[in-house]
PDB file of C-alpha atoms in Angstrom:
ATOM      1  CA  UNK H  16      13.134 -47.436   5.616  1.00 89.00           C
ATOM      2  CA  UNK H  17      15.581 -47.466   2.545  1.00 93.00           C
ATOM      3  CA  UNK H  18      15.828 -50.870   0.482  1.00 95.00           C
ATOM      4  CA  UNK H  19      18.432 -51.552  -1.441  1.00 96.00           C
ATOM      5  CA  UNK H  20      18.513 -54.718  -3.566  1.00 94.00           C
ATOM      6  CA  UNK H  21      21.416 -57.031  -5.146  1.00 95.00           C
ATOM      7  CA  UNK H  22      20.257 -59.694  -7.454  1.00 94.00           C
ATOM      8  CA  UNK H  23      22.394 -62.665  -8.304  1.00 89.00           C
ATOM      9  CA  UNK H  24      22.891 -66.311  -8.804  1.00 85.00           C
ATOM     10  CA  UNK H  25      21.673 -68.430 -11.743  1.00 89.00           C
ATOM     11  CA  UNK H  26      18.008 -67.759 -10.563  1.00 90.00           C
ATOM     12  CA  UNK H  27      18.470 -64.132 -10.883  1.00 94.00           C
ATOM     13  CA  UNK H  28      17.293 -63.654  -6.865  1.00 96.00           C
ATOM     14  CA  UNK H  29      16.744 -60.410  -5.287  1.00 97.00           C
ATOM     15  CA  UNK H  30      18.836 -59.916  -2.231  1.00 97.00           C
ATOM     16  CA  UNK H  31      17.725 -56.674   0.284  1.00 97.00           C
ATOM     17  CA  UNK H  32      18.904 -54.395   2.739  1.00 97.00           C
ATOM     18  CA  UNK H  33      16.889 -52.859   4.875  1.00 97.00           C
ATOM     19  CA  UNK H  34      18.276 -49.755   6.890  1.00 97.00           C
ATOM     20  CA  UNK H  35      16.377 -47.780   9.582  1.00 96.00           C
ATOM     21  CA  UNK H  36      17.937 -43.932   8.175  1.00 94.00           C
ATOM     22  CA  UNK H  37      17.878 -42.904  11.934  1.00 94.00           C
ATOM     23  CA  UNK H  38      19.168 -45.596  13.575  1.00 96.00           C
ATOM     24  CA  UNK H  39      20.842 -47.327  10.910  1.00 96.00           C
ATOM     25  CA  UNK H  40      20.638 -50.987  11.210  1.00 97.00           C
ATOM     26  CA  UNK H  41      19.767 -53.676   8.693  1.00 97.00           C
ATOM     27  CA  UNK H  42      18.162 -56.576   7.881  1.00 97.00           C
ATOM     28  CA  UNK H  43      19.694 -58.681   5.379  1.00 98.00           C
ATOM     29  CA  UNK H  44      17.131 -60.068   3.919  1.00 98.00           C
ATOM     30  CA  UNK H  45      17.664 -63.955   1.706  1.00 97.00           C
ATOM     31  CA  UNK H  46      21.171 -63.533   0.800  1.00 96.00           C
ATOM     32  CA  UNK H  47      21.223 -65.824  -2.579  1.00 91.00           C
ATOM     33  CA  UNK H  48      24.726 -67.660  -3.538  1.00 88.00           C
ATOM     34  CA  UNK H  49      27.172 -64.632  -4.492  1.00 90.00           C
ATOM     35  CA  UNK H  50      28.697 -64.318  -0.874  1.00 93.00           C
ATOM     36  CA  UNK H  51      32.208 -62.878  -1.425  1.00 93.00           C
ATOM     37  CA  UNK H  52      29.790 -59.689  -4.106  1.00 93.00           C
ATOM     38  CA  UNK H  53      27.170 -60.236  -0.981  1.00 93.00           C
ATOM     39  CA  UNK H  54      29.497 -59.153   1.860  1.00 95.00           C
ATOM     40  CA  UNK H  55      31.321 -56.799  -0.239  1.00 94.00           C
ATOM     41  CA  UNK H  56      27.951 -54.728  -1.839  1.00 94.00           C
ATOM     42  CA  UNK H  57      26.843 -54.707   1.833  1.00 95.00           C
ATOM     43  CA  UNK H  58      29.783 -53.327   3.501  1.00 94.00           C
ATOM     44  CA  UNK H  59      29.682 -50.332   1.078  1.00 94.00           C
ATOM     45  CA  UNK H  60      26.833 -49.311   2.894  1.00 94.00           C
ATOM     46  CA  UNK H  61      27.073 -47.384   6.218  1.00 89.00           C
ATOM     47  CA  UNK H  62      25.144 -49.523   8.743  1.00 95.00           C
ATOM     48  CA  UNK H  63      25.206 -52.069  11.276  1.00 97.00           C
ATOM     49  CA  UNK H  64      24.061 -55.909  10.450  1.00 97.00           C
ATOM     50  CA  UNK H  65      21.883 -56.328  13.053  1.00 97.00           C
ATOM     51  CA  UNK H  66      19.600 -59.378  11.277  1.00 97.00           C
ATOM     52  CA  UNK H  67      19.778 -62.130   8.739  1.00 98.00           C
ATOM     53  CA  UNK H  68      16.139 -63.149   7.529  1.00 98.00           C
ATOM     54  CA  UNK H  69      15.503 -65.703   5.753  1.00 98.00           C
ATOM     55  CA  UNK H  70      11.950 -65.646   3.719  1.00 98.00           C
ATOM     56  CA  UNK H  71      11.791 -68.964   2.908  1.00 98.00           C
ATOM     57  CA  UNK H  72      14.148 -71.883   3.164  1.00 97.00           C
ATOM     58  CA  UNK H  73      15.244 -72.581  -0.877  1.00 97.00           C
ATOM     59  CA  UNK H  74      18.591 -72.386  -1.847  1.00 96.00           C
ATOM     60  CA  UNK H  75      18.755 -69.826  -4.404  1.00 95.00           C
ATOM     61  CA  UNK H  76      17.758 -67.749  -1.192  1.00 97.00           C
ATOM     62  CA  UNK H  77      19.912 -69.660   2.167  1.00 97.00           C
ATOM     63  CA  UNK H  78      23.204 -70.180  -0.287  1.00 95.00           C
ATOM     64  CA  UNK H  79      25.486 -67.808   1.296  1.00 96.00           C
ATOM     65  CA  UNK H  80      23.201 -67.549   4.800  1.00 97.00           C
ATOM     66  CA  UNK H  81      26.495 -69.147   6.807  1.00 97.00           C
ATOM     67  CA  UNK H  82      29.182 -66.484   4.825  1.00 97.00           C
ATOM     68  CA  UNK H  83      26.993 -63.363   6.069  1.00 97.00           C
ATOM     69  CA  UNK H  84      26.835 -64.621   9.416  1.00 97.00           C
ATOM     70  CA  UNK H  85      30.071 -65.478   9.716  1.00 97.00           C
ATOM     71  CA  UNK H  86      31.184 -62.229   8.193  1.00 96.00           C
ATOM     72  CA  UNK H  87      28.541 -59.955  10.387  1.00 97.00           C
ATOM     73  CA  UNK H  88      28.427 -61.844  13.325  1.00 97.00           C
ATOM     74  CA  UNK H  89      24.575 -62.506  13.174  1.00 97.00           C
ATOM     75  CA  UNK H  90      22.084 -65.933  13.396  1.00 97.00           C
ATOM     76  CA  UNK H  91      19.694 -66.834  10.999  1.00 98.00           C
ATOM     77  CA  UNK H  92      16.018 -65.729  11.331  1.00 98.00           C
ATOM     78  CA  UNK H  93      13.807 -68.255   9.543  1.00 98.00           C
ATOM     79  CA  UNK H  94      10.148 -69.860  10.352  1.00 97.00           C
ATOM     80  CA  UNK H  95       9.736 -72.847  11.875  1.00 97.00           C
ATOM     81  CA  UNK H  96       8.156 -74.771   9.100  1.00 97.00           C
ATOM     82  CA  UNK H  97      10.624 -74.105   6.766  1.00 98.00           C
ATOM     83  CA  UNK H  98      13.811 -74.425   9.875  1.00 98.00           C
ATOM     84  CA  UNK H  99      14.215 -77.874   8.612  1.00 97.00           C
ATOM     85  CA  UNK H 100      15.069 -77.145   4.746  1.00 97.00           C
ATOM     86  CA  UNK H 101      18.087 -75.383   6.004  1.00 97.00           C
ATOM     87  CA  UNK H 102      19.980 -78.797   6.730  1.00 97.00           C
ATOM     88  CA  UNK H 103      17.759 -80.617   4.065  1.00 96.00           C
ATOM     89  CA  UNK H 104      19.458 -80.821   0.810  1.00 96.00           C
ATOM     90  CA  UNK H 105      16.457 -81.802  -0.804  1.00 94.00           C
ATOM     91  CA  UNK H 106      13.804 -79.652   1.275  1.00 95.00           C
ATOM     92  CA  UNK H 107      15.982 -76.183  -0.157  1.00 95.00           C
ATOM     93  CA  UNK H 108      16.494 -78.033  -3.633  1.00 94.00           C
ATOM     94  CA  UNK H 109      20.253 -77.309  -3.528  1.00 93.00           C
ATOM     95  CA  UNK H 110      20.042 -81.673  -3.934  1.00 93.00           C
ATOM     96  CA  UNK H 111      19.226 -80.799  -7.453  1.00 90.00           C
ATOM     97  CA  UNK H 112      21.477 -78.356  -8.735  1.00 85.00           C
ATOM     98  CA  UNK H 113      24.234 -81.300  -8.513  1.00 86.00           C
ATOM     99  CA  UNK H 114      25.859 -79.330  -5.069  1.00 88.00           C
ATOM    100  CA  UNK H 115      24.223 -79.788  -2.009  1.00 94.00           C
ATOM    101  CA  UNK H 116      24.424 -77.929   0.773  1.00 93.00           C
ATOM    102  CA  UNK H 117      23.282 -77.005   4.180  1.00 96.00           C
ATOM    103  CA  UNK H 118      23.307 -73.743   6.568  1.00 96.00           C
ATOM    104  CA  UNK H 119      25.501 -75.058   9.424  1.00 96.00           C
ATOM    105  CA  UNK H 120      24.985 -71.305  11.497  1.00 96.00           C
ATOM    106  CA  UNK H 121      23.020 -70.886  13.943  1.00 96.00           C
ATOM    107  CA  UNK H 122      19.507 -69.986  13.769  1.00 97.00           C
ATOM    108  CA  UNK H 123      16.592 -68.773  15.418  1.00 97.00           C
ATOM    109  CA  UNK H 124      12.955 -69.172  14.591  1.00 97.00           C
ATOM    110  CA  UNK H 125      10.752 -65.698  14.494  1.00 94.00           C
ATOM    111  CA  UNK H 126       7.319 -65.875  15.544  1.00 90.00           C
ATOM    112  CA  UNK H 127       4.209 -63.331  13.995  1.00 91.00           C
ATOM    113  CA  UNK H 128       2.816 -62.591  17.075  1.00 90.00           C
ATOM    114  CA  UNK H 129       6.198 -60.607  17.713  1.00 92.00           C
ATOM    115  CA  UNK H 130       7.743 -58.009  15.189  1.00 95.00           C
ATOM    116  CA  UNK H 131      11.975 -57.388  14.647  1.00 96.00           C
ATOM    117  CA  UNK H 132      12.564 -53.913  15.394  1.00 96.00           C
ATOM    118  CA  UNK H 133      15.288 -51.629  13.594  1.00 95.00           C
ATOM    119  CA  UNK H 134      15.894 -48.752  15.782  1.00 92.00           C
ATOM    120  CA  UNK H 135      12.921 -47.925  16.784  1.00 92.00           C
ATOM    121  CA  UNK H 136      10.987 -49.391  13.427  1.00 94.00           C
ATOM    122  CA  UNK H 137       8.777 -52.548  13.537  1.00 95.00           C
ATOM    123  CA  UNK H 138       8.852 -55.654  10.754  1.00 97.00           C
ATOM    124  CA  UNK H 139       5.888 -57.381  10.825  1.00 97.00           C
ATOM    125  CA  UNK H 140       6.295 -60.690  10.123  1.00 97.00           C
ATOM    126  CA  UNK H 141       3.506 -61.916   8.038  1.00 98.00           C
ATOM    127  CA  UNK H 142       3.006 -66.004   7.710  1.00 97.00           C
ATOM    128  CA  UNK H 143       2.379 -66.307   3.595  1.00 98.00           C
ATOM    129  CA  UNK H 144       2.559 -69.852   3.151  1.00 98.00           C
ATOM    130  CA  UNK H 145       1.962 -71.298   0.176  1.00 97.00           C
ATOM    131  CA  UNK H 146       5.286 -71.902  -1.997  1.00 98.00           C
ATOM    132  CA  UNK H 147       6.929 -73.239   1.176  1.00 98.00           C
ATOM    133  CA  UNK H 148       4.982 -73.975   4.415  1.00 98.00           C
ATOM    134  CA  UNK H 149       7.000 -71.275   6.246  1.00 97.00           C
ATOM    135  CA  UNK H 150       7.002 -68.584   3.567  1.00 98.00           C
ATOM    136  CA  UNK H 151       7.167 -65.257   5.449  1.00 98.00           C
ATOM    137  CA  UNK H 152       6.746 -61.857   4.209  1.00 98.00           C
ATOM    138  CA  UNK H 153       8.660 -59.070   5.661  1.00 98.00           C
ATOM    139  CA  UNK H 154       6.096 -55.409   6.546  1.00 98.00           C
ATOM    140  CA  UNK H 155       8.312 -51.884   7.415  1.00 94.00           C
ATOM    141  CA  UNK H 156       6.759 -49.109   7.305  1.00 89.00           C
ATOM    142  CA  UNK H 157       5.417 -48.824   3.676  1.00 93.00           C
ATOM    143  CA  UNK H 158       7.435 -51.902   1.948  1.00 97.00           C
ATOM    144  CA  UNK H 159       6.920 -55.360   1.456  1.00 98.00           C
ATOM    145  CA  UNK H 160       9.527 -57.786   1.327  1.00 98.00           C
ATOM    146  CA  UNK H 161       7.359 -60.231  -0.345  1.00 98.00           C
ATOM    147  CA  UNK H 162       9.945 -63.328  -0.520  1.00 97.00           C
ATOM    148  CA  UNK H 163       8.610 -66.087  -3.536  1.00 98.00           C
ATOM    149  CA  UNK H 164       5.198 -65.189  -2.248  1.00 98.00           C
ATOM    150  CA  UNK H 165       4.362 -62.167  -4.790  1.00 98.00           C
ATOM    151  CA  UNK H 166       5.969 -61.145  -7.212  1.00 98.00           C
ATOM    152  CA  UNK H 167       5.171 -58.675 -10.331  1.00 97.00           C
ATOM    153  CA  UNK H 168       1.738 -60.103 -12.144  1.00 96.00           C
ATOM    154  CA  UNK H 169       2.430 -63.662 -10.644  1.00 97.00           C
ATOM    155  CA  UNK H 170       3.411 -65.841  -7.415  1.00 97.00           C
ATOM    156  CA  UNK H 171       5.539 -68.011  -5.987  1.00 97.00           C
ATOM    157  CA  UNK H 172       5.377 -71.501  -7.349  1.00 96.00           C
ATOM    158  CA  UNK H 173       3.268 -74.154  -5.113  1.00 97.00           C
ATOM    159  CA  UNK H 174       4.737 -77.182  -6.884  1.00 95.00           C
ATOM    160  CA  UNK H 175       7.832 -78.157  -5.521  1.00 93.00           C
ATOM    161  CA  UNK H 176       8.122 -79.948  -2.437  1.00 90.00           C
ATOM    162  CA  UNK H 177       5.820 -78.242   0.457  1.00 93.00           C
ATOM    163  CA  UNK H 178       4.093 -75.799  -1.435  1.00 96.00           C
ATOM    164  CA  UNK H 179       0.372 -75.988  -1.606  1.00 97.00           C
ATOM    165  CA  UNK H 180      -2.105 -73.482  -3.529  1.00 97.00           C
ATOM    166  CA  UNK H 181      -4.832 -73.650  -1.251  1.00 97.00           C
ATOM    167  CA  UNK H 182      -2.478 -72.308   1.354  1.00 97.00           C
ATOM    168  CA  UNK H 183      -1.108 -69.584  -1.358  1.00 97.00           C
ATOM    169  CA  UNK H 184      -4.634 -68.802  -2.052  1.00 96.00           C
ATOM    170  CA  UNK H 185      -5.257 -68.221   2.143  1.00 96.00           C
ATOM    171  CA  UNK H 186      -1.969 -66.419   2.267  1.00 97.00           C
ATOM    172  CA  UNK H 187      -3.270 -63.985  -0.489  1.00 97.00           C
ATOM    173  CA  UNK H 188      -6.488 -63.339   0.501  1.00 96.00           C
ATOM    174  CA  UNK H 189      -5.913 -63.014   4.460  1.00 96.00           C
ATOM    175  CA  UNK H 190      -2.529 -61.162   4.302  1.00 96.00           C
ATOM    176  CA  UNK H 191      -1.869 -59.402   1.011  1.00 96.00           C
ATOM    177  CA  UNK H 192      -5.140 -58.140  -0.453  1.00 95.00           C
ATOM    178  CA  UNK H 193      -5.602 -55.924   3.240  1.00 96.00           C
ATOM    179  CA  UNK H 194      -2.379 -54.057   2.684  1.00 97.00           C
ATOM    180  CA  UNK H 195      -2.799 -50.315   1.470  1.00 96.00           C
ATOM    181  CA  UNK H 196      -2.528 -50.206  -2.609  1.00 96.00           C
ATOM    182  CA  UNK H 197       1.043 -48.127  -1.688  1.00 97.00           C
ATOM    183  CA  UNK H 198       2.650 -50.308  -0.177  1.00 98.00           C
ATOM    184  CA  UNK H 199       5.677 -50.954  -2.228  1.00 98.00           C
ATOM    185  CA  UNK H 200       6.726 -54.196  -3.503  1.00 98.00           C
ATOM    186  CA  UNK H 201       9.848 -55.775  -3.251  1.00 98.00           C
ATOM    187  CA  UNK H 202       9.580 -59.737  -4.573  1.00 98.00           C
ATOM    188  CA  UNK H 203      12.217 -62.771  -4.489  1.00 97.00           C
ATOM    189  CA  UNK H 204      12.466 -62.786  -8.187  1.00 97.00           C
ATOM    190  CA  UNK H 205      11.947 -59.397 -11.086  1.00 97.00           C
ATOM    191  CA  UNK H 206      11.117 -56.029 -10.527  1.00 97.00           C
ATOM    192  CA  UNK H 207       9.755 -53.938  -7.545  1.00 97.00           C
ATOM    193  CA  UNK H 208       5.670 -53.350  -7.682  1.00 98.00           C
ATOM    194  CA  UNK H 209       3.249 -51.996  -5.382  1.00 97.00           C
ATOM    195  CA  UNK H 210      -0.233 -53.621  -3.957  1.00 97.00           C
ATOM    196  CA  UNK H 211      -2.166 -51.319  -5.671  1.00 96.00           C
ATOM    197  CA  UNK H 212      -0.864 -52.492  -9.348  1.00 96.00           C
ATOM    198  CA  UNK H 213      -0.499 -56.315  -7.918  1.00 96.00           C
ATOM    199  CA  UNK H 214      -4.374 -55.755  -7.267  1.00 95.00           C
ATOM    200  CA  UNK H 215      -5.669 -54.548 -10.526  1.00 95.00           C
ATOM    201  CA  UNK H 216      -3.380 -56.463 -12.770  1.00 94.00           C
ATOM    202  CA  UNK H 217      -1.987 -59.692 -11.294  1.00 96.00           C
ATOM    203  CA  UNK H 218      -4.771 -62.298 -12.016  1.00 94.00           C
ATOM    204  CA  UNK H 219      -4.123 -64.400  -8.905  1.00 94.00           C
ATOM    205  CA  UNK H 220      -5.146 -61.766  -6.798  1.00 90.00           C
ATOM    206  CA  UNK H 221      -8.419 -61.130  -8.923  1.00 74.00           C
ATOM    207  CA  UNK H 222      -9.738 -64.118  -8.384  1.00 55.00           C
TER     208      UNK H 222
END
């Protein structure tokens, strides 16, 4: 699986694309609110939009979610806990930046029990809730796209509207500490890391 990554917006978010090399079709994974650089940095790629995921439902993540679909043809992948902050101003905090918005594409919820294939390579989707009650993170073959969930010596915030750190600290234990130490890293926000340094150095996972 190659992942490339486009950060952008005020909040500095990390936008990926996934590519199966054999197949190649991608996953667009939480476009953030640059659409016209969005659609422009993904077309210089030679592949075939095949998903849009959303790993959580905030708007420095959903902003330009209708202006990939729209340009790729493609509906919106998102949890169902966290379906509702895509029409919810106040649920994806775009309410508080002074311009609201909503995702008026289509969308589909994906479910855990059944993984998004690529060609012929499986995501897992793995339910990390925690900052939002349907964070996701994204599993291909030895990369995580980790969402707000992990990130490089920290986590996802669990004080804004939803989030809960009791359900951050289940998410953690039951569905990040089992992954193999290689598995590379790639988080919402900062640089790439792997398990195996998130385990020895980030202090929410040592406790």
């Amino acid at each position: 699986m190659i992942v490339k990554s486009f950060t952008n917006g005020p909040l500095q978010e990390n936008c990926y694309l996934a590519i199966d090399e054999e197949s190649r079709e991608a996953a667009v994974i939480d476009p953030g609110s640059q659409a016209d650089d969005l659609i422009g940095w993904i077309k210089s790629f030679d592949c075939q939009i095949k998903y849009l995921l959303n790993t959580h439902g905030h708007s420095d993540h959903i902003g330009a979610n209708d202006a990939i679909c729209q340009a790729f043809d493609v509906n919106i992948g998102i949890d169902t806990l966290d379906l509702p902050f895509l029409t919810n101003p106040e649920l994806n905090l775009s309410a508080y930046s002074g311009l609201p918005f909503t995702c008026q594409a289509q969308a589909y919820c994906f479910s855990e029990k059944k993984p998004l294939l690529l060609g012929k390579k499986e995501i897992a989707i793995l339910r990390t809730p925690g900052h939002t009650p349907g964070g996701v993170c994204f599993l291909a073959d030895n990369v995580l796209l980790a969402g707000d969930t992990l990130f490089a010596g920290s986590i996802g915030r669990t004080d804004l509207p939803g989030g809960s750190m009791e359900k951050m600290r289940e998410s953690l234990t039951e569905k990040i500490m089992p992954l193999s130490d290689a598995i590379i890293v790639y988080p919402g926000h900062g640089p790439q890391t792997s398990i195996g340094e998130e385990k020895r150095y980030n202090p929410y996972l040592a406790q």
